[in-house]
C-alpha positions as a printed NumPy array, in Angstrom:
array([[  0.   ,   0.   ,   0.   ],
       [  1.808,   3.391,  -1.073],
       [  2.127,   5.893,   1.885],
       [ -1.342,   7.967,   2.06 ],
       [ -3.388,   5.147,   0.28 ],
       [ -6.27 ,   4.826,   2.396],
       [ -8.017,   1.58 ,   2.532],
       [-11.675,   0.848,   1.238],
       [-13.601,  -1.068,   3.985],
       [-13.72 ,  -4.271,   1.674],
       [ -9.998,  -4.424,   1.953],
       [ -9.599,  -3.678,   5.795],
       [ -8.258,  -5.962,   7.834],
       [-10.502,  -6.382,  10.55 ],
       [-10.991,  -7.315,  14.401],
       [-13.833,  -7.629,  16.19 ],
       [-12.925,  -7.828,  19.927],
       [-16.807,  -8.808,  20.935],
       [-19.657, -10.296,  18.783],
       [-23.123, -10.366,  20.36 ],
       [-25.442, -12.713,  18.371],
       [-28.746, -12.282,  18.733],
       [-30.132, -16.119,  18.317],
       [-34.288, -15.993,  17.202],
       [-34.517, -19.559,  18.133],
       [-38.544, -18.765,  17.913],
       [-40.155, -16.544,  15.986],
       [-43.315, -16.268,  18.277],
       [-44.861, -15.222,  21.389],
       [-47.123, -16.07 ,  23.986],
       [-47.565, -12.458,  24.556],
       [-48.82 ,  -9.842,  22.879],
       [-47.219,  -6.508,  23.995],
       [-49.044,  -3.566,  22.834],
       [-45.655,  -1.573,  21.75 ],
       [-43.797,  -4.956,  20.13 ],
       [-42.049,  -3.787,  16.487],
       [-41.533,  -7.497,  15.867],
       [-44.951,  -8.547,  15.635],
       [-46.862,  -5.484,  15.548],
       [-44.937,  -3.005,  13.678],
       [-45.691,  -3.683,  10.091],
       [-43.139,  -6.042,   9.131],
       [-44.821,  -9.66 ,   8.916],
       [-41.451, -11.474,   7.203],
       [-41.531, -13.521,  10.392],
       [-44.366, -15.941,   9.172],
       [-42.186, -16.915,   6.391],
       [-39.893, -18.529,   8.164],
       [-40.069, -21.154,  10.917],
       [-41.446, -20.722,  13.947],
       [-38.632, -22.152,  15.883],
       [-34.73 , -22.902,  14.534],
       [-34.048, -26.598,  14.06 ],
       [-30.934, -27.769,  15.486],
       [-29.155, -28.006,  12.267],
       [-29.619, -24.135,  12.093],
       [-27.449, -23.743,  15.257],
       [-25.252, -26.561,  14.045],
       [-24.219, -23.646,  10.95 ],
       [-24.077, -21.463,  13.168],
       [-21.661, -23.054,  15.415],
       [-19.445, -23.7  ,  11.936],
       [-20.116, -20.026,  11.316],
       [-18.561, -18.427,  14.243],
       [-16.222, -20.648,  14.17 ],
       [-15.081, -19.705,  10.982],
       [-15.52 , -15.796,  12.445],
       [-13.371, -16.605,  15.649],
       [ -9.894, -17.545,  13.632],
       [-10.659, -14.767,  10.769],
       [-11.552, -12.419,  13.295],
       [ -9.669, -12.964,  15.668],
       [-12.625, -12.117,  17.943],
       [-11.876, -12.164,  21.736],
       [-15.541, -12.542,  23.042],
       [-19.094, -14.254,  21.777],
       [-21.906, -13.482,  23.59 ],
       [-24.939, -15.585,  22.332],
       [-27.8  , -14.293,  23.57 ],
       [-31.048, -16.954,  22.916],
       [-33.933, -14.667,  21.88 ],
       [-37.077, -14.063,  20.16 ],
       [-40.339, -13.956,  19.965],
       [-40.077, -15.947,  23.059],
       [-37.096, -18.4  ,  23.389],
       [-38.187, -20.694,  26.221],
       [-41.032, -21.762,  23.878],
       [-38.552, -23.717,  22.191],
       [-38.058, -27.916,  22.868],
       [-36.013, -28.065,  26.228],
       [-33.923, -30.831,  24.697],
       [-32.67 , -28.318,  21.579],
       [-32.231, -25.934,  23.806],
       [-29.617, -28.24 ,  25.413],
       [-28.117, -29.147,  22.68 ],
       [-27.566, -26.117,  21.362],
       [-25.775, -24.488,  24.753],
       [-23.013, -27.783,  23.764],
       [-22.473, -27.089,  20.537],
       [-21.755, -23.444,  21.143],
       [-19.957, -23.929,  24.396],
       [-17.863, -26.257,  22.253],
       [-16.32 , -22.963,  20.612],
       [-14.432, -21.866,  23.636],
       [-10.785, -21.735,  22.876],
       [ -7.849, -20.276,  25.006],
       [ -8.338, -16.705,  22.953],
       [-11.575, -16.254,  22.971],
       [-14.285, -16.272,  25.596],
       [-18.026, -17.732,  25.333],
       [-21.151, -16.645,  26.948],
       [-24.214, -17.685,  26.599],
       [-27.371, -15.706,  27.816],
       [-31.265, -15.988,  27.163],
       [-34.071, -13.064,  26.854],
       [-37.082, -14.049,  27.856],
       [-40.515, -12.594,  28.85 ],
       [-40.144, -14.461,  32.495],
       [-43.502, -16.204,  32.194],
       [-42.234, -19.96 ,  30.944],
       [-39.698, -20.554,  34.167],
       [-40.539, -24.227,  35.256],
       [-38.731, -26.699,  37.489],
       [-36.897, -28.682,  34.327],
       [-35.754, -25.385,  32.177],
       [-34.542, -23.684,  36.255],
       [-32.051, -27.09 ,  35.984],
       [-31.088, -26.411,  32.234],
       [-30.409, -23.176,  32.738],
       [-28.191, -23.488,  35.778],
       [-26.143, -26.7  ,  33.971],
       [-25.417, -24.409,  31.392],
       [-24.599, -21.293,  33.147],
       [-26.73 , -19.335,  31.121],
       [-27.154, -15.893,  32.323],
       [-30.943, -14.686,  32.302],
       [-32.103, -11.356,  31.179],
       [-36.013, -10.471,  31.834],
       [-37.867,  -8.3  ,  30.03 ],
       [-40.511,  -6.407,  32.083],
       [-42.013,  -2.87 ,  32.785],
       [-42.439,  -2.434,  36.395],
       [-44.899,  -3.624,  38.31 ],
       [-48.433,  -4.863,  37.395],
       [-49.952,  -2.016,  37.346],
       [-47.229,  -0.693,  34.537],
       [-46.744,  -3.469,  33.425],
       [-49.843,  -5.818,  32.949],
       [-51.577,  -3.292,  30.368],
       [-48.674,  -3.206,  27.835],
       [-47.67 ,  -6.877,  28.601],
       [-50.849,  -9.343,  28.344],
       [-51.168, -12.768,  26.861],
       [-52.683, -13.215,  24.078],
       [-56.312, -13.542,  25.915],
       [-55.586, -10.149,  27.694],
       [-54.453, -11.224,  30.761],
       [-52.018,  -9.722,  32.483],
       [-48.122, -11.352,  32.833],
       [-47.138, -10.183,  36.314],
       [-48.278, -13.106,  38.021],
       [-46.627, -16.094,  35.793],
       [-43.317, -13.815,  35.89 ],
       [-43.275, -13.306,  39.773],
       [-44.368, -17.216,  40.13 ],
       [-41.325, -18.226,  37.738],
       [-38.807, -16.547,  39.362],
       [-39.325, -17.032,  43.125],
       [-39.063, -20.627,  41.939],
       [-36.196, -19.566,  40.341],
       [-34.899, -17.671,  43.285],
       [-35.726, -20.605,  45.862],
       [-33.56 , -23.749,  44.27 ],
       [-30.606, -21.674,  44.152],
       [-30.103, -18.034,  45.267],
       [-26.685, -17.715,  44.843],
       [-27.372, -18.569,  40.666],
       [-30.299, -16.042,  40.886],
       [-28.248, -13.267,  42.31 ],
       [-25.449, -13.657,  40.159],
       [-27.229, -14.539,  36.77 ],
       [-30.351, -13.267,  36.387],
       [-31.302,  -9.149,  35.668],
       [-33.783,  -7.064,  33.9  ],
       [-34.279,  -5.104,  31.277],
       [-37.043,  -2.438,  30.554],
       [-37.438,   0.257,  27.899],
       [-37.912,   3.735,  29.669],
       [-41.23 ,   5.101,  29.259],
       [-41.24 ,   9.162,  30.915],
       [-44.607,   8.673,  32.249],
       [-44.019,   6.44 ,  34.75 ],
       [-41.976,   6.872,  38.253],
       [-38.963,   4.651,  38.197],
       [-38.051,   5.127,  41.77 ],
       [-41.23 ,   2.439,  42.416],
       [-39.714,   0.213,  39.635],
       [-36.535,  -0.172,  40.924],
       [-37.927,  -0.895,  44.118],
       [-40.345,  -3.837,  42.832],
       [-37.514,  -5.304,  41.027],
       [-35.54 ,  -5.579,  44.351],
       [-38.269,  -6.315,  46.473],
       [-40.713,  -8.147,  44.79 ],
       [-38.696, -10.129,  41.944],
       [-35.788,  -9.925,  43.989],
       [-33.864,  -8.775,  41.01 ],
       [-30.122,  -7.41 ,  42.201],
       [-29.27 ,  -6.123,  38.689],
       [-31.147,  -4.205,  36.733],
       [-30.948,  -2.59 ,  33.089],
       [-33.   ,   0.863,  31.227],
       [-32.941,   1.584,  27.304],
       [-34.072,   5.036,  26.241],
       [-36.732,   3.977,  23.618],
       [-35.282,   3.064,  19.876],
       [-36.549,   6.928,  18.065],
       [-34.97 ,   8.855,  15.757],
       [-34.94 ,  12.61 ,  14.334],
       [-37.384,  11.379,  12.067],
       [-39.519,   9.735,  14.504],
       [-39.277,  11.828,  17.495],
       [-39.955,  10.521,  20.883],
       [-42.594,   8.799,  21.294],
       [-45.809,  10.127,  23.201],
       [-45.135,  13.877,  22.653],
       [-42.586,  13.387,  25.196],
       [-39.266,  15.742,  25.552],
       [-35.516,  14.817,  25.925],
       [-35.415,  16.63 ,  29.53 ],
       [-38.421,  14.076,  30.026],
       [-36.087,  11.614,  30.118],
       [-33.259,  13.543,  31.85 ],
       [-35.444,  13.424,  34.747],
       [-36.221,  10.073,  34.54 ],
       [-32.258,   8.76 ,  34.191],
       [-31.837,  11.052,  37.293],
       [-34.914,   9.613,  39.436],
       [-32.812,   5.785,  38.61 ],
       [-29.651,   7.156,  39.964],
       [-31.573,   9.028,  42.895],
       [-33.187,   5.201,  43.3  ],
       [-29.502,   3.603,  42.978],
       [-27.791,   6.198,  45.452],
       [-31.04 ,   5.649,  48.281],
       [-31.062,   1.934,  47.655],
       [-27.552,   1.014,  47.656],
       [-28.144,  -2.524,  47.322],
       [-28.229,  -2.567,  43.403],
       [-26.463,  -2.55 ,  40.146],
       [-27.852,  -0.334,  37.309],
       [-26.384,  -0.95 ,  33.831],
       [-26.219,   2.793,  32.413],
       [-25.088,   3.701,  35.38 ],
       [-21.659,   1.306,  36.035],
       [-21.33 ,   1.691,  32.148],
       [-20.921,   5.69 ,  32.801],
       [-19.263,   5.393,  36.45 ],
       [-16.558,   3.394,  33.969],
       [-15.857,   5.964,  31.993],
       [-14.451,   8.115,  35.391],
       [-12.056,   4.85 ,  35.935],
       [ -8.425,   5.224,  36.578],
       [ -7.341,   2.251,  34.99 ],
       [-10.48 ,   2.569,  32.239],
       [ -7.906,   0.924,  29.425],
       [ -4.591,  -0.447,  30.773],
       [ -1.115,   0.423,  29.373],
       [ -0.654,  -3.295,  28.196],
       [ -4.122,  -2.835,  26.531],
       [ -3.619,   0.479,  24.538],
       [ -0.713,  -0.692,  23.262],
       [ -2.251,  -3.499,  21.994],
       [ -4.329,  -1.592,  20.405],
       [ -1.827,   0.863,  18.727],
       [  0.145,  -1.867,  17.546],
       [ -2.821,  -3.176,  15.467],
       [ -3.72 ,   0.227,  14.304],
       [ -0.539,   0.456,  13.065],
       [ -0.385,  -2.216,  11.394],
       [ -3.44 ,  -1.253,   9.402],
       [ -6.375,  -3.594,  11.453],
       [ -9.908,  -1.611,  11.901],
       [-10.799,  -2.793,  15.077],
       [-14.478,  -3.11 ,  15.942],
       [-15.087,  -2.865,  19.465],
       [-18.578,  -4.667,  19.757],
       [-20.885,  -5.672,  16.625],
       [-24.357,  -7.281,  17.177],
       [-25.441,  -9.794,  14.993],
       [-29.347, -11.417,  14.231],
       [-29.526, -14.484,  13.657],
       [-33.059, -15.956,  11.839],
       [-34.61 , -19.165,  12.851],
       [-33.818, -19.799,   9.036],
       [-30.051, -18.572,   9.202],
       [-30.747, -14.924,   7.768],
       [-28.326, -12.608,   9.01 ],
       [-29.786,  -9.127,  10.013],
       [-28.352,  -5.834,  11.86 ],
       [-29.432,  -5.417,  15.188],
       [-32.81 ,  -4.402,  15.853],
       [-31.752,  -1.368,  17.768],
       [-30.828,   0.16 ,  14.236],
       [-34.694,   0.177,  12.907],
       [-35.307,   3.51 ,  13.835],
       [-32.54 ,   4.491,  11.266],
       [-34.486,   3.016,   8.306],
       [-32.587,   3.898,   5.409],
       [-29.497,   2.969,   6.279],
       [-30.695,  -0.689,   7.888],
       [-32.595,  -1.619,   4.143],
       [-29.065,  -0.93 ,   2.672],
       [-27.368,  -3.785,   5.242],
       [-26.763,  -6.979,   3.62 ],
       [-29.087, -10.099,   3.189],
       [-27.735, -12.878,   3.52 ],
       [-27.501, -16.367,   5.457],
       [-25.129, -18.598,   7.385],
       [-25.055, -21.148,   4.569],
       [-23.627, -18.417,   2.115],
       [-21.264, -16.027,   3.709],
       [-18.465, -15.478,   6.299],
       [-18.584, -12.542,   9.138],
       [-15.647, -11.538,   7.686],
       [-17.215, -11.08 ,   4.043],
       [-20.995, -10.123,   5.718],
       [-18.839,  -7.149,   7.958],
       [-16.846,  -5.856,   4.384],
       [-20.482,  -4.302,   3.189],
       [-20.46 ,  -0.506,   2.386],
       [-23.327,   0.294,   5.336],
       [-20.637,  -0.786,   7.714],
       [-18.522,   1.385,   6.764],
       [-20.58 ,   4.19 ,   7.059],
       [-22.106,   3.154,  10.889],
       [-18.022,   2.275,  12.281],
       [-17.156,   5.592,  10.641],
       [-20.135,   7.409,  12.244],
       [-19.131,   5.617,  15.609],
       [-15.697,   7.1  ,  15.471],
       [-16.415,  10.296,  14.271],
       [-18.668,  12.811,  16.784],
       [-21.151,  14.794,  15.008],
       [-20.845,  18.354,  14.114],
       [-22.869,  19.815,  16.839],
       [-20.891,  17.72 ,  19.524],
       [-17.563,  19.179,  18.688],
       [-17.399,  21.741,  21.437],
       [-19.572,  19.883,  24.208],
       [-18.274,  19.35 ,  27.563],
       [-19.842,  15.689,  27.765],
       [-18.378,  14.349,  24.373],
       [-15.34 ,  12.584,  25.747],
       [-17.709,  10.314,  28.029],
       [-20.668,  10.24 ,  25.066],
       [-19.905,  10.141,  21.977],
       [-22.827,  11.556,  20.44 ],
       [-25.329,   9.276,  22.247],
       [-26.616,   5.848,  21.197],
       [-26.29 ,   5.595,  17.255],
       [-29.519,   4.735,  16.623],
       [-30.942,   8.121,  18.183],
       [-28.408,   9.93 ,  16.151],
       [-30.576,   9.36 ,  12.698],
       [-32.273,  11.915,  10.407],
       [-32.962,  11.247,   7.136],
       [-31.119,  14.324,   5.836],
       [-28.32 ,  14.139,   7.936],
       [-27.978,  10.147,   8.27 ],
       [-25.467,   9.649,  11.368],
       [-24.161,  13.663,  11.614],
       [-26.655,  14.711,  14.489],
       [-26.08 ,  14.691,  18.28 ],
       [-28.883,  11.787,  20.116],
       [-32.353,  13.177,  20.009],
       [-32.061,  12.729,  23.835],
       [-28.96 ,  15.068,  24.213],
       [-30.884,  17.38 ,  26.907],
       [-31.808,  14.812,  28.704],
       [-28.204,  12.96 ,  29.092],
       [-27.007,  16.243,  30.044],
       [-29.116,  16.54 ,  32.645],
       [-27.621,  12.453,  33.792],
       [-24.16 ,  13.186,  33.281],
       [-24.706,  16.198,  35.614],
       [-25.779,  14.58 ,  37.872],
       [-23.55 ,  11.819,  38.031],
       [-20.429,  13.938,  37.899],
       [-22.159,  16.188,  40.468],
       [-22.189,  12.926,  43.089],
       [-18.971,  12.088,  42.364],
       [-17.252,  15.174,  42.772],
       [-19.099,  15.505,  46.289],
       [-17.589,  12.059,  47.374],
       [-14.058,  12.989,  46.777],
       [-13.656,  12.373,  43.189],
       [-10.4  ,  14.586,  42.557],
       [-12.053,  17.759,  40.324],
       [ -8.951,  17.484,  37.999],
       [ -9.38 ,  13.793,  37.206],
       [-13.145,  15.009,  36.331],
       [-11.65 ,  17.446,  33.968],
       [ -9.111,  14.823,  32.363],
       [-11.75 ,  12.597,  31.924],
       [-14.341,  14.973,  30.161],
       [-11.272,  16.109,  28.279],
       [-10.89 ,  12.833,  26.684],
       [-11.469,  11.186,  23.212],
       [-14.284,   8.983,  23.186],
       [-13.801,   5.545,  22.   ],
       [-16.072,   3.257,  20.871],
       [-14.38 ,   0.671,  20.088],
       [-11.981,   0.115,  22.964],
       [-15.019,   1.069,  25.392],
       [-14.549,  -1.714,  28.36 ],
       [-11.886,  -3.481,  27.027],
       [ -8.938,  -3.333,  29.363],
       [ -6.599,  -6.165,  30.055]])
């Protein structure tokens, strides 16, 4: 390569330090949430293809990442079991499946496995697979019933609370230490309701230790949703750290992910120069990339990225049986969201929270004239966080300078949480 000659993304040499693949091993529900994009936002592709993944689906995909973990040279795999809802699937693929992608571990690279489920299918015999297989849980739920059971209802319009608080005391009784350990939450925000009263019924009703918020998936060209207003949700982020700093007894996900960020030892010396060495050699590193996987073996972009429309129908189609990572990861649209990762927008140039932010969440970045080149349609509100955050450090002896060092920063996606 002469000196200067930049290279396209299809002739990159890549890394991807983590891959997070999203596994649909079914493609339907036994609820039907009032706000679900799957089934109820217009796209209907999932009736034409199988309602759950046969086993020789995650048999490709075990030869598939496989394949990604030399090419790659990928340090982590998180596969995350998903849907629809995942424990409808046959308890015996299930287990099958955590051995043939357990069987990828090597001495390089680390494998996790994880399931997402709606916490109404917990039972005795999946509590025992579960645990064998050391599969962390995440649960998705809204609060308590009264928050809850109105967007969440089975299909006959009954309300979920009660299977999900039966499950996991179950759960919770044959082994507490695996409950504490493995299992969380996770909710999408909604600004009308009072989070402080969440929290607490996760901790004290579900018993759940760690916990984890998304700001809804909305765009420039969407808005957020319900007529709702950025500081909105500034006050809500605050009223979960208010919640985390009374309680003191739990872990909230957006919160250690920003309390990380104000880390001495964030990225270690032996790290970063791990990390020059293969930029200078020429390797694009990707920090984290989230895969779909299709109970037929379609590959898709995460689902986070629907919001940003026209960009997503430009991603790739294609399938396990036809492509590598390496190959699927070389299209042009991934050039365009890596560069947009590493590149703040225009209006974020001169903010005081860019070295910690980055912009915001790439998906809230969008606008159809702009693409990627706006700050996060939240950017009030994560002011309004940050602030606060920085504010309660600062007042328990975090040194003012090291506040300053950090803001002063370069944020960086794609070494974000990777020290070694």
């Amino acid at each position: 390569m002469a000196d200067g000659e930049e290279l396209t993304w299809s002739r990159r040499n890549l890394k991807v330090r983590r891959l997070q693949v999203i596994f649909k091993v079914v493609e339907r529900c036994n609820l039907a949430c009032s706000y679900c994009y799957y089934f109820f936002g217009g796209d209907q592709s999932y009736k034409d293809r199988p309602a759950r993944a046969a086993l020789g689906v995650a048999e490709e995909l075990a030869r598939f990442l496989s394949e990604a973990i030399e090419d790659l040279r990928i340090d982590e795999v998180d596969i995350v079991f998903h849907g629809g809802e995942p424990m409808l699937q046959r308890l015996e693929d299930f287990e099958a499946m955590c051995g043939l992608f357990r069987s990828l571990r090597t001495d390089r690279c680390r494998i996790s496995l994880a399931v997402q489920t709606n916490g109404t299918r917990f039972t005795a015999s999946w509590n025992e697979a579960l645990r064998r297989n050391n599969v962390a849980i995440g649960v998705s739920v809204d609060g308590p019933p009264v928050i809850n059971d109105p967007n969440r209802p089975f299909h006959n319009g009954k309300g979920s609370s009660g299977k999900i608080e039966q499950g996991l005391a179950l759960l919770r009784a044959e082994d507490h230490g695996y409950f504490r350990r493995r299992v969380g939450s996770l909710t999408v925000l909604d600004a009308a309701h009072d989070y402080r009263t969440v929290v607490d019924y996760f901790a004290e009703t579900l018993g759940i230790e760690t916990q984890g918020f998304l700001l809804p998936d909305c765009s420039h060209d969407d808005g957020i949703p319900d007529g709702r207003s950025a500081a909105d949700y500034g006050q809500v982020l605050c009223a979960l750290f208010d919640a985390w700093t009374t309680r003191g007894d739990i872990s909230v996900r957006e919160i250690s992910n920003l309390f990380r960020r104000f880390q001495l030892a964030y990225v270690s010396e032996t790290g970063r120069a791990s990390m020059t060495a293969l930029e200078a050699a020429g390797v694009q590193v990707i920090g984290n990339h989230v895969l779909v996987v299709h109970s037929n073996g379609d590959l898709k972009v995460d689902d986070s990225y629907i919001p940003a429309a026209a960009w997503q129908q430009a991603a790739p189609v294609a399938n396990l049986g036809t492509t590598s990572l390496a190959d699927y990861l070389r299209a042009p649209c991934f050039d365009e969201l890596y560069a947009a990762m590493q590149t703040p927008p225009d209006g974020c140039r001169e903010c005081l929270w860019l070295g910690i932010c980055g912009g915001g969440d790439i998906e809230n970045r969008w606008s159809s004239d702009r693409r990627f080149n706006n700050p996060s349609i939240f950017c009030e509100g994560l002011r309004m966080f940050y602030e606060r955050v920085v504010g309660y450090l600062v007042s328990n002896g975090y040194p003012l300078e090291s506040v300053a060092r950090r803001l002063s920063g370069q944020y960086d996606p794609f070494t974000a949480g990777y020290a070694s």
